[in-house]
């Protein structure tokens, strides 16, 4: 998985966050460099400690997997990508018999299933049912195990009905027992029922887990200190980057509306810089694919504009073909890879052909956006909406249309999970970039809220936590 600071991209302009409001949050201060260096030195010490922990757990499957999970959930696993991949590959090839309930309880089996699948290893999902194909009644008393099962079930692919049932079973049971669980498990359950780990933004989830992990009775103080130091160090780096993009010395462009001029100017300068830098690396082709993707997006916007002016409501298939492009995630995926040196020309060509993985991501983005923005778009007179088109074509009610759109998103997530399985001819970095963009959608439109148009409720708390407020620690 890519380093966390590549996850922190804001995918498109947020309507209500003016530069004047946020720009002063990211101004450099004289002591910032010294603080960053202090954190960096401390992080290096912590990294050595973790390597020792990994070496000590080398022959203990359960201990090693618990350590890997903790590293990932605390947001510090990116320092050990190669070591983790090697360990998981080794453990997966052991073909462990998880049917031994005395050695492997529900929590452990579900955790291992999730970790293996997160890294593309296809572990069987038949472990949690009895000989009759039913979930054991005794599982209902295991809150920790049910939470682990719940999180694991989100890694399901098409046709895995056992995991479909597992999600339904775990969700219903966790909702009923959540009020009776002790903290911090109760906090984890409440949070997970709102935001499943697999669908969550890794940095946001790391920030949440740091606060939860502090309450663990048997927490590892060294890992907790490491996580806090690293989180704050990355936040410092993010602030430096945001300081650069928050500068708005924009020359007048009389032919454009005022609100478009800064974007247009910045975009032109950005691609000029990209082409110059990428040419030095022999990767100028990357800029070409990004520009072509932008052209495709503009053409599709033009189609939408004509539909709006004409008051035309296209058939759903016609709408969706165009709307998969105007959701912008095809453009964002391509552009996000400009700075990734591992992204080859073949990767860019693969994306330009709209592969299954990308189309699944575009579907999720489109239908979840359509659900959340339907009422607003209807109020402002926009006739060519996905919900309206689907209702007309299928004689459906709005409730039926919304249910169908959620079904489309759910099945698309299963396709993404499938495409991330090994072996794969495609770059894992590219696959993870698509996956992480979809996680942004799940977070931004949480609870059917349009976080892009109205960011105060949904996005602002995350932005403050990620880029403004450091984690409290006595070691800074």
PDB file of N, CA and C in Angstrom, residues 85-171:
ATOM      1  N   UNK A  85       4.868  -7.880   3.616  1.00  0.00           N
ATOM      2  CA  UNK A  85       4.518  -8.696   2.455  1.00  0.00           C
ATOM      3  C   UNK A  85       5.211 -10.052   2.509  1.00  0.00           C
ATOM      4  N   UNK A  86       6.482 -10.050   2.890  1.00  0.00           N
ATOM      5  CA  UNK A  86       7.228 -11.314   2.982  1.00  0.00           C
ATOM      6  C   UNK A  86       6.619 -12.239   4.032  1.00  0.00           C
ATOM      7  N   UNK A  87       6.270 -11.678   5.193  1.00  0.00           N
ATOM      8  CA  UNK A  87       5.688 -12.492   6.262  1.00  0.00           C
ATOM      9  C   UNK A  87       4.341 -13.066   5.845  1.00  0.00           C
ATOM     10  N   UNK A  88       3.476 -12.244   5.257  1.00  0.00           N
ATOM     11  CA  UNK A  88       2.161 -12.722   4.856  1.00  0.00           C
ATOM     12  C   UNK A  88       2.265 -13.790   3.775  1.00  0.00           C
ATOM     13  N   UNK A  89       3.197 -13.601   2.862  1.00  0.00           N
ATOM     14  CA  UNK A  89       3.404 -14.604   1.816  1.00  0.00           C
ATOM     15  C   UNK A  89       3.842 -15.934   2.439  1.00  0.00           C
ATOM     16  N   UNK A  90       4.741 -15.855   3.397  1.00  0.00           N
ATOM     17  CA  UNK A  90       5.220 -17.049   4.092  1.00  0.00           C
ATOM     18  C   UNK A  90       4.095 -17.729   4.864  1.00  0.00           C
ATOM     19  N   UNK A  91       3.342 -16.945   5.633  1.00  0.00           N
ATOM     20  CA  UNK A  91       2.265 -17.515   6.441  1.00  0.00           C
ATOM     21  C   UNK A  91       1.162 -18.107   5.570  1.00  0.00           C
ATOM     22  N   UNK A  92       0.837 -17.443   4.462  1.00  0.00           N
ATOM     23  CA  UNK A  92      -0.227 -17.935   3.591  1.00  0.00           C
ATOM     24  C   UNK A  92       0.135 -19.297   3.013  1.00  0.00           C
ATOM     25  N   UNK A  93       1.396 -19.464   2.679  1.00  0.00           N
ATOM     26  CA  UNK A  93       1.847 -20.728   2.093  1.00  0.00           C
ATOM     27  C   UNK A  93       1.947 -21.866   3.104  1.00  0.00           C
ATOM     28  N   UNK A  94       1.744 -21.566   4.387  1.00  0.00           N
ATOM     29  CA  UNK A  94       1.741 -22.624   5.394  1.00  0.00           C
ATOM     30  C   UNK A  94       0.464 -23.460   5.330  1.00  0.00           C
ATOM     31  N   UNK A  95      -0.579 -22.917   4.665  1.00  0.00           N
ATOM     32  CA  UNK A  95      -1.867 -23.607   4.555  1.00  0.00           C
ATOM     33  C   UNK A  95      -2.381 -24.047   5.922  1.00  0.00           C
ATOM     34  N   UNK A  96      -2.444 -23.105   6.829  1.00  0.00           N
ATOM     35  CA  UNK A  96      -2.872 -23.378   8.202  1.00  0.00           C
ATOM     36  C   UNK A  96      -4.290 -23.931   8.254  1.00  0.00           C
ATOM     37  N   UNK A  97      -4.501 -24.927   9.107  1.00  0.00           N
ATOM     38  CA  UNK A  97      -5.841 -25.496   9.308  1.00  0.00           C
ATOM     39  C   UNK A  97      -6.556 -24.684  10.379  1.00  0.00           C
ATOM     40  N   UNK A  98      -7.438 -23.797   9.941  1.00  0.00           N
ATOM     41  CA  UNK A  98      -8.141 -22.925  10.876  1.00  0.00           C
ATOM     42  C   UNK A  98      -9.384 -23.558  11.483  1.00  0.00           C
ATOM     43  N   UNK A  99      -9.614 -24.832  11.175  1.00  0.00           N
ATOM     44  CA  UNK A  99     -10.803 -25.488  11.725  1.00  0.00           C
ATOM     45  C   UNK A  99     -10.614 -25.911  13.182  1.00  0.00           C
ATOM     46  N   UNK A 100      -9.382 -25.816  13.681  1.00  0.00           N
ATOM     47  CA  UNK A 100      -9.088 -26.153  15.078  1.00  0.00           C
ATOM     48  C   UNK A 100      -9.531 -24.999  15.975  1.00  0.00           C
ATOM     49  N   UNK A 101     -10.740 -25.118  16.536  1.00  0.00           N
ATOM     50  CA  UNK A 101     -11.324 -24.017  17.308  1.00  0.00           C
ATOM     51  C   UNK A 101     -10.540 -23.710  18.579  1.00  0.00           C
ATOM     52  N   UNK A 102      -9.823 -24.698  19.104  1.00  0.00           N
ATOM     53  CA  UNK A 102      -9.070 -24.455  20.329  1.00  0.00           C
ATOM     54  C   UNK A 102      -7.859 -23.565  20.076  1.00  0.00           C
ATOM     55  N   UNK A 103      -7.277 -23.702  18.910  1.00  0.00           N
ATOM     56  CA  UNK A 103      -6.100 -22.896  18.571  1.00  0.00           C
ATOM     57  C   UNK A 103      -6.467 -21.575  17.914  1.00  0.00           C
ATOM     58  N   UNK A 104      -7.573 -21.581  17.166  1.00  0.00           N
ATOM     59  CA  UNK A 104      -7.944 -20.401  16.398  1.00  0.00           C
ATOM     60  C   UNK A 104      -9.405 -20.054  16.647  1.00  0.00           C
ATOM     61  N   UNK A 105      -9.633 -19.035  17.477  1.00  0.00           N
ATOM     62  CA  UNK A 105     -11.001 -18.613  17.763  1.00  0.00           C
ATOM     63  C   UNK A 105     -11.522 -17.728  16.647  1.00  0.00           C
ATOM     64  N   UNK A 106     -12.769 -17.291  16.782  1.00  0.00           N
ATOM     65  CA  UNK A 106     -13.411 -16.492  15.729  1.00  0.00           C
ATOM     66  C   UNK A 106     -12.632 -15.225  15.436  1.00  0.00           C
ATOM     67  N   UNK A 107     -12.216 -14.532  16.492  1.00  0.00           N
ATOM     68  CA  UNK A 107     -11.463 -13.292  16.289  1.00  0.00           C
ATOM     69  C   UNK A 107     -10.223 -13.540  15.444  1.00  0.00           C
ATOM     70  N   UNK A 108      -9.458 -14.573  15.783  1.00  0.00           N
ATOM     71  CA  UNK A 108      -8.195 -14.849  15.106  1.00  0.00           C
ATOM     72  C   UNK A 108      -8.411 -15.268  13.662  1.00  0.00           C
ATOM     73  N   UNK A 109      -9.358 -16.165  13.434  1.00  0.00           N
ATOM     74  CA  UNK A 109      -9.616 -16.645  12.074  1.00  0.00           C
ATOM     75  C   UNK A 109     -10.083 -15.503  11.173  1.00  0.00           C
ATOM     76  N   UNK A 110     -11.009 -14.691  11.665  1.00  0.00           N
ATOM     77  CA  UNK A 110     -11.522 -13.569  10.870  1.00  0.00           C
ATOM     78  C   UNK A 110     -10.436 -12.528  10.621  1.00  0.00           C
ATOM     79  N   UNK A 111      -9.608 -12.273  11.620  1.00  0.00           N
ATOM     80  CA  UNK A 111      -8.509 -11.323  11.460  1.00  0.00           C
ATOM     81  C   UNK A 111      -7.552 -11.791  10.381  1.00  0.00           C
ATOM     82  N   UNK A 112      -7.157 -13.062  10.445  1.00  0.00           N
ATOM     83  CA  UNK A 112      -6.226 -13.592   9.451  1.00  0.00           C
ATOM     84  C   UNK A 112      -6.842 -13.564   8.052  1.00  0.00           C
ATOM     85  N   UNK A 113      -8.127 -13.895   7.974  1.00  0.00           N
ATOM     86  CA  UNK A 113      -8.826 -13.827   6.690  1.00  0.00           C
ATOM     87  C   UNK A 113      -8.753 -12.413   6.116  1.00  0.00           C
ATOM     88  N   UNK A 114      -9.056 -11.415   6.967  1.00  0.00           N
ATOM     89  CA  UNK A 114      -9.051 -10.026   6.493  1.00  0.00           C
ATOM     90  C   UNK A 114      -7.660  -9.580   6.071  1.00  0.00           C
ATOM     91  N   UNK A 115      -6.662  -9.880   6.873  1.00  0.00           N
ATOM     92  CA  UNK A 115      -5.304  -9.457   6.539  1.00  0.00           C
ATOM     93  C   UNK A 115      -4.813 -10.094   5.248  1.00  0.00           C
ATOM     94  N   UNK A 116      -5.052 -11.396   5.096  1.00  0.00           N
ATOM     95  CA  UNK A 116      -4.623 -12.056   3.864  1.00  0.00           C
ATOM     96  C   UNK A 116      -5.318 -11.451   2.653  1.00  0.00           C
ATOM     97  N   UNK A 117      -6.614 -11.245   2.762  1.00  0.00           N
ATOM     98  CA  UNK A 117      -7.352 -10.700   1.623  1.00  0.00           C
ATOM     99  C   UNK A 117      -6.969  -9.250   1.335  1.00  0.00           C
ATOM    100  N   UNK A 118      -6.717  -8.476   2.372  1.00  0.00           N
ATOM    101  CA  UNK A 118      -6.283  -7.096   2.147  1.00  0.00           C
ATOM    102  C   UNK A 118      -5.014  -7.043   1.313  1.00  0.00           C
ATOM    103  N   UNK A 119      -4.206  -8.065   1.431  1.00  0.00           N
ATOM    104  CA  UNK A 119      -2.951  -8.114   0.681  1.00  0.00           C
ATOM    105  C   UNK A 119      -3.033  -9.032  -0.534  1.00  0.00           C
ATOM    106  N   UNK A 120      -4.260  -9.382  -0.925  1.00  0.00           N
ATOM    107  CA  UNK A 120      -4.461 -10.094  -2.179  1.00  0.00           C
ATOM    108  C   UNK A 120      -4.395 -11.603  -2.117  1.00  0.00           C
ATOM    109  N   UNK A 121      -4.311 -12.186  -0.932  1.00  0.00           N
ATOM    110  CA  UNK A 121      -4.247 -13.640  -0.791  1.00  0.00           C
ATOM    111  C   UNK A 121      -5.650 -14.205  -0.563  1.00  0.00           C
ATOM    112  N   UNK A 122      -6.038 -15.162  -1.379  1.00  0.00           N
ATOM    113  CA  UNK A 122      -7.413 -15.670  -1.361  1.00  0.00           C
ATOM    114  C   UNK A 122      -7.559 -16.802  -0.343  1.00  0.00           C
ATOM    115  N   UNK A 123      -7.944 -16.446   0.871  1.00  0.00           N
ATOM    116  CA  UNK A 123      -8.199 -17.433   1.918  1.00  0.00           C
ATOM    117  C   UNK A 123      -9.670 -17.836   1.873  1.00  0.00           C
ATOM    118  N   UNK A 124      -9.950 -19.124   2.125  1.00  0.00           N
ATOM    119  CA  UNK A 124     -11.324 -19.623   2.072  1.00  0.00           C
ATOM    120  C   UNK A 124     -12.206 -18.951   3.117  1.00  0.00           C
ATOM    121  N   UNK A 125     -13.496 -18.832   2.797  1.00  0.00           N
ATOM    122  CA  UNK A 125     -14.444 -18.179   3.703  1.00  0.00           C
ATOM    123  C   UNK A 125     -15.394 -19.169   4.372  1.00  0.00           C
ATOM    124  N   UNK A 126     -15.062 -20.462   4.381  1.00  0.00           N
ATOM    125  CA  UNK A 126     -15.993 -21.465   4.906  1.00  0.00           C
ATOM    126  C   UNK A 126     -15.709 -21.832   6.367  1.00  0.00           C
ATOM    127  N   UNK A 127     -14.901 -21.027   7.054  1.00  0.00           N
ATOM    128  CA  UNK A 127     -14.426 -21.408   8.375  1.00  0.00           C
ATOM    129  C   UNK A 127     -15.448 -21.217   9.491  1.00  0.00           C
ATOM    130  N   UNK A 128     -16.395 -20.286   9.336  1.00  0.00           N
ATOM    131  CA  UNK A 128     -17.219 -19.869  10.473  1.00  0.00           C
ATOM    132  C   UNK A 128     -18.567 -20.567  10.588  1.00  0.00           C
ATOM    133  N   UNK A 129     -18.822 -21.510   9.708  1.00  0.00           N
ATOM    134  CA  UNK A 129     -20.137 -22.148   9.740  1.00  0.00           C
ATOM    135  C   UNK A 129     -20.014 -23.591  10.214  1.00  0.00           C
ATOM    136  N   UNK A 130     -21.124 -24.122  10.738  1.00  0.00           N
ATOM    137  CA  UNK A 130     -21.115 -25.510  11.189  1.00  0.00           C
ATOM    138  C   UNK A 130     -21.413 -26.442  10.022  1.00  0.00           C
ATOM    139  N   UNK A 131     -21.548 -27.711  10.304  1.00  0.00           N
ATOM    140  CA  UNK A 131     -21.767 -28.704   9.246  1.00  0.00           C
ATOM    141  C   UNK A 131     -23.096 -28.509   8.520  1.00  0.00           C
ATOM    142  N   UNK A 132     -24.019 -27.754   9.124  1.00  0.00           N
ATOM    143  CA  UNK A 132     -25.300 -27.468   8.483  1.00  0.00           C
ATOM    144  C   UNK A 132     -25.290 -26.163   7.704  1.00  0.00           C
ATOM    145  N   UNK A 133     -24.129 -25.520   7.669  1.00  0.00           N
ATOM    146  CA  UNK A 133     -24.026 -24.261   6.938  1.00  0.00           C
ATOM    147  C   UNK A 133     -24.588 -23.073   7.677  1.00  0.00           C
ATOM    148  N   UNK A 134     -24.746 -23.186   9.008  1.00  0.00           N
ATOM    149  CA  UNK A 134     -25.302 -22.111   9.824  1.00  0.00           C
ATOM    150  C   UNK A 134     -24.234 -21.552  10.754  1.00  0.00           C
ATOM    151  N   UNK A 135     -24.405 -20.295  11.151  1.00  0.00           N
ATOM    152  CA  UNK A 135     -23.495 -19.698  12.123  1.00  0.00           C
ATOM    153  C   UNK A 135     -23.856 -20.200  13.522  1.00  0.00           C
ATOM    154  N   UNK A 136     -22.845 -20.561  14.266  1.00  0.00           N
ATOM    155  CA  UNK A 136     -23.064 -21.117  15.585  1.00  0.00           C
ATOM    156  C   UNK A 136     -23.666 -20.071  16.527  1.00  0.00           C
ATOM    157  N   UNK A 137     -24.642 -20.496  17.310  1.00  0.00           N
ATOM    158  CA  UNK A 137     -25.321 -19.598  18.232  1.00  0.00           C
ATOM    159  C   UNK A 137     -24.348 -19.020  19.269  1.00  0.00           C
ATOM    160  N   UNK A 138     -23.333 -19.799  19.623  1.00  0.00           N
ATOM    161  CA  UNK A 138     -22.373 -19.342  20.631  1.00  0.00           C
ATOM    162  C   UNK A 138     -21.599 -18.108  20.190  1.00  0.00           C
ATOM    163  N   UNK A 139     -21.554 -17.868  18.881  1.00  0.00           N
ATOM    164  CA  UNK A 139     -20.816 -16.711  18.369  1.00  0.00           C
ATOM    165  C   UNK A 139     -21.453 -15.399  18.811  1.00  0.00           C
ATOM    166  N   UNK A 140     -22.760 -15.432  19.125  1.00  0.00           N
ATOM    167  CA  UNK A 140     -23.478 -14.210  19.493  1.00  0.00           C
ATOM    168  C   UNK A 140     -22.984 -13.618  20.812  1.00  0.00           C
ATOM    169  N   UNK A 141     -22.257 -14.395  21.580  1.00  0.00           N
ATOM    170  CA  UNK A 141     -21.721 -13.893  22.854  1.00  0.00           C
ATOM    171  C   UNK A 141     -20.289 -13.399  22.744  1.00  0.00           C
ATOM    172  N   UNK A 142     -19.735 -13.464  21.542  1.00  0.00           N
ATOM    173  CA  UNK A 142     -18.334 -13.101  21.324  1.00  0.00           C
ATOM    174  C   UNK A 142     -18.253 -11.768  20.586  1.00  0.00           C
ATOM    175  N   UNK A 143     -18.314 -10.662  21.350  1.00  0.00           N
ATOM    176  CA  UNK A 143     -18.313  -9.336  20.723  1.00  0.00           C
ATOM    177  C   UNK A 143     -17.048  -9.058  19.939  1.00  0.00           C
ATOM    178  N   UNK A 144     -15.904  -9.393  20.494  1.00  0.00           N
ATOM    179  CA  UNK A 144     -14.625  -9.160  19.819  1.00  0.00           C
ATOM    180  C   UNK A 144     -14.528  -9.976  18.540  1.00  0.00           C
ATOM    181  N   UNK A 145     -14.960 -11.241  18.614  1.00  0.00           N
ATOM    182  CA  UNK A 145     -14.932 -12.097  17.435  1.00  0.00           C
ATOM    183  C   UNK A 145     -15.905 -11.648  16.369  1.00  0.00           C
ATOM    184  N   UNK A 146     -17.107 -11.225  16.782  1.00  0.00           N
ATOM    185  CA  UNK A 146     -18.102 -10.746  15.821  1.00  0.00           C
ATOM    186  C   UNK A 146     -17.637  -9.490  15.101  1.00  0.00           C
ATOM    187  N   UNK A 147     -16.963  -8.599  15.833  1.00  0.00           N
ATOM    188  CA  UNK A 147     -16.437  -7.390  15.203  1.00  0.00           C
ATOM    189  C   UNK A 147     -15.388  -7.763  14.165  1.00  0.00           C
ATOM    190  N   UNK A 148     -14.557  -8.729  14.490  1.00  0.00           N
ATOM    191  CA  UNK A 148     -13.535  -9.192  13.552  1.00  0.00           C
ATOM    192  C   UNK A 148     -14.176  -9.823  12.322  1.00  0.00           C
ATOM    193  N   UNK A 149     -15.240 -10.606  12.544  1.00  0.00           N
ATOM    194  CA  UNK A 149     -15.980 -11.217  11.433  1.00  0.00           C
ATOM    195  C   UNK A 149     -16.649 -10.153  10.570  1.00  0.00           C
ATOM    196  N   UNK A 150     -17.234  -9.168  11.218  1.00  0.00           N
ATOM    197  CA  UNK A 150     -17.896  -8.058  10.520  1.00  0.00           C
ATOM    198  C   UNK A 150     -16.920  -7.355   9.587  1.00  0.00           C
ATOM    199  N   UNK A 151     -15.743  -7.012  10.105  1.00  0.00           N
ATOM    200  CA  UNK A 151     -14.749  -6.309   9.292  1.00  0.00           C
ATOM    201  C   UNK A 151     -14.253  -7.195   8.156  1.00  0.00           C
ATOM    202  N   UNK A 152     -14.090  -8.487   8.429  1.00  0.00           N
ATOM    203  CA  UNK A 152     -13.591  -9.407   7.404  1.00  0.00           C
ATOM    204  C   UNK A 152     -14.578  -9.573   6.260  1.00  0.00           C
ATOM    205  N   UNK A 153     -15.868  -9.527   6.568  1.00  0.00           N
ATOM    206  CA  UNK A 153     -16.888  -9.799   5.552  1.00  0.00           C
ATOM    207  C   UNK A 153     -16.905  -8.744   4.446  1.00  0.00           C
ATOM    208  N   UNK A 154     -16.361  -7.581   4.695  1.00  0.00           N
ATOM    209  CA  UNK A 154     -16.329  -6.535   3.666  1.00  0.00           C
ATOM    210  C   UNK A 154     -15.291  -6.812   2.582  1.00  0.00           C
ATOM    211  N   UNK A 155     -14.510  -7.874   2.753  1.00  0.00           N
ATOM    212  CA  UNK A 155     -13.532  -8.262   1.727  1.00  0.00           C
ATOM    213  C   UNK A 155     -14.116  -9.303   0.780  1.00  0.00           C
ATOM    214  N   UNK A 156     -15.434  -9.474   0.788  1.00  0.00           N
ATOM    215  CA  UNK A 156     -16.060 -10.516  -0.007  1.00  0.00           C
ATOM    216  C   UNK A 156     -16.077 -10.167  -1.491  1.00  0.00           C
ATOM    217  N   UNK A 157     -16.192 -11.213  -2.303  1.00  0.00           N
ATOM    218  CA  UNK A 157     -16.307 -11.066  -3.747  1.00  0.00           C
ATOM    219  C   UNK A 157     -17.660 -11.616  -4.184  1.00  0.00           C
ATOM    220  N   UNK A 158     -17.983 -11.482  -5.464  1.00  0.00           N
ATOM    221  CA  UNK A 158     -19.270 -11.972  -5.976  1.00  0.00           C
ATOM    222  C   UNK A 158     -19.384 -13.484  -5.769  1.00  0.00           C
ATOM    223  N   UNK A 159     -20.566 -13.903  -5.350  1.00  0.00           N
ATOM    224  CA  UNK A 159     -20.831 -15.317  -5.191  1.00  0.00           C
ATOM    225  C   UNK A 159     -20.469 -15.886  -3.834  1.00  0.00           C
ATOM    226  N   UNK A 160     -19.833 -15.084  -2.976  1.00  0.00           N
ATOM    227  CA  UNK A 160     -19.469 -15.576  -1.651  1.00  0.00           C
ATOM    228  C   UNK A 160     -20.628 -15.337  -0.686  1.00  0.00           C
ATOM    229  N   UNK A 161     -21.641 -16.164  -0.834  1.00  0.00           N
ATOM    230  CA  UNK A 161     -22.852 -15.987  -0.037  1.00  0.00           C
ATOM    231  C   UNK A 161     -22.595 -16.186   1.454  1.00  0.00           C
ATOM    232  N   UNK A 162     -21.595 -16.984   1.785  1.00  0.00           N
ATOM    233  CA  UNK A 162     -21.258 -17.173   3.200  1.00  0.00           C
ATOM    234  C   UNK A 162     -20.884 -15.831   3.828  1.00  0.00           C
ATOM    235  N   UNK A 163     -20.111 -15.040   3.097  1.00  0.00           N
ATOM    236  CA  UNK A 163     -19.701 -13.733   3.622  1.00  0.00           C
ATOM    237  C   UNK A 163     -20.846 -12.732   3.582  1.00  0.00           C
ATOM    238  N   UNK A 164     -21.732 -12.853   2.599  1.00  0.00           N
ATOM    239  CA  UNK A 164     -22.934 -12.009   2.601  1.00  0.00           C
ATOM    240  C   UNK A 164     -23.739 -12.276   3.870  1.00  0.00           C
ATOM    241  N   UNK A 165     -23.908 -13.567   4.175  1.00  0.00           N
ATOM    242  CA  UNK A 165     -24.648 -13.948   5.380  1.00  0.00           C
ATOM    243  C   UNK A 165     -23.895 -13.526   6.643  1.00  0.00           C
ATOM    244  N   UNK A 166     -22.559 -13.640   6.586  1.00  0.00           N
ATOM    245  CA  UNK A 166     -21.745 -13.270   7.747  1.00  0.00           C
ATOM    246  C   UNK A 166     -21.912 -11.795   8.075  1.00  0.00           C
ATOM    247  N   UNK A 167     -21.943 -10.969   7.040  1.00  0.00           N
ATOM    248  CA  UNK A 167     -22.106  -9.534   7.267  1.00  0.00           C
ATOM    249  C   UNK A 167     -23.468  -9.238   7.890  1.00  0.00           C
ATOM    250  N   UNK A 168     -24.502  -9.877   7.359  1.00  0.00           N
ATOM    251  CA  UNK A 168     -25.849  -9.669   7.898  1.00  0.00           C
ATOM    252  C   UNK A 168     -25.936 -10.152   9.345  1.00  0.00           C
ATOM    253  N   UNK A 169     -25.378 -11.333   9.612  1.00  0.00           N
ATOM    254  CA  UNK A 169     -25.403 -11.912  10.952  1.00  0.00           C
ATOM    255  C   UNK A 169     -24.616 -11.057  11.943  1.00  0.00           C
ATOM    256  N   UNK A 170     -23.408 -10.666  11.547  1.00  0.00           N
ATOM    257  CA  UNK A 170     -22.553  -9.889  12.446  1.00  0.00           C
ATOM    258  C   UNK A 170     -23.120  -8.501  12.695  1.00  0.00           C
ATOM    259  N   UNK A 171     -23.656  -7.874  11.661  1.00  0.00           N
ATOM    260  CA  UNK A 171     -24.213  -6.530  11.810  1.00  0.00           C
ATOM    261  C   UNK A 171     -25.384  -6.527  12.784  1.00  0.00           C
TER     262      UNK A 171
END
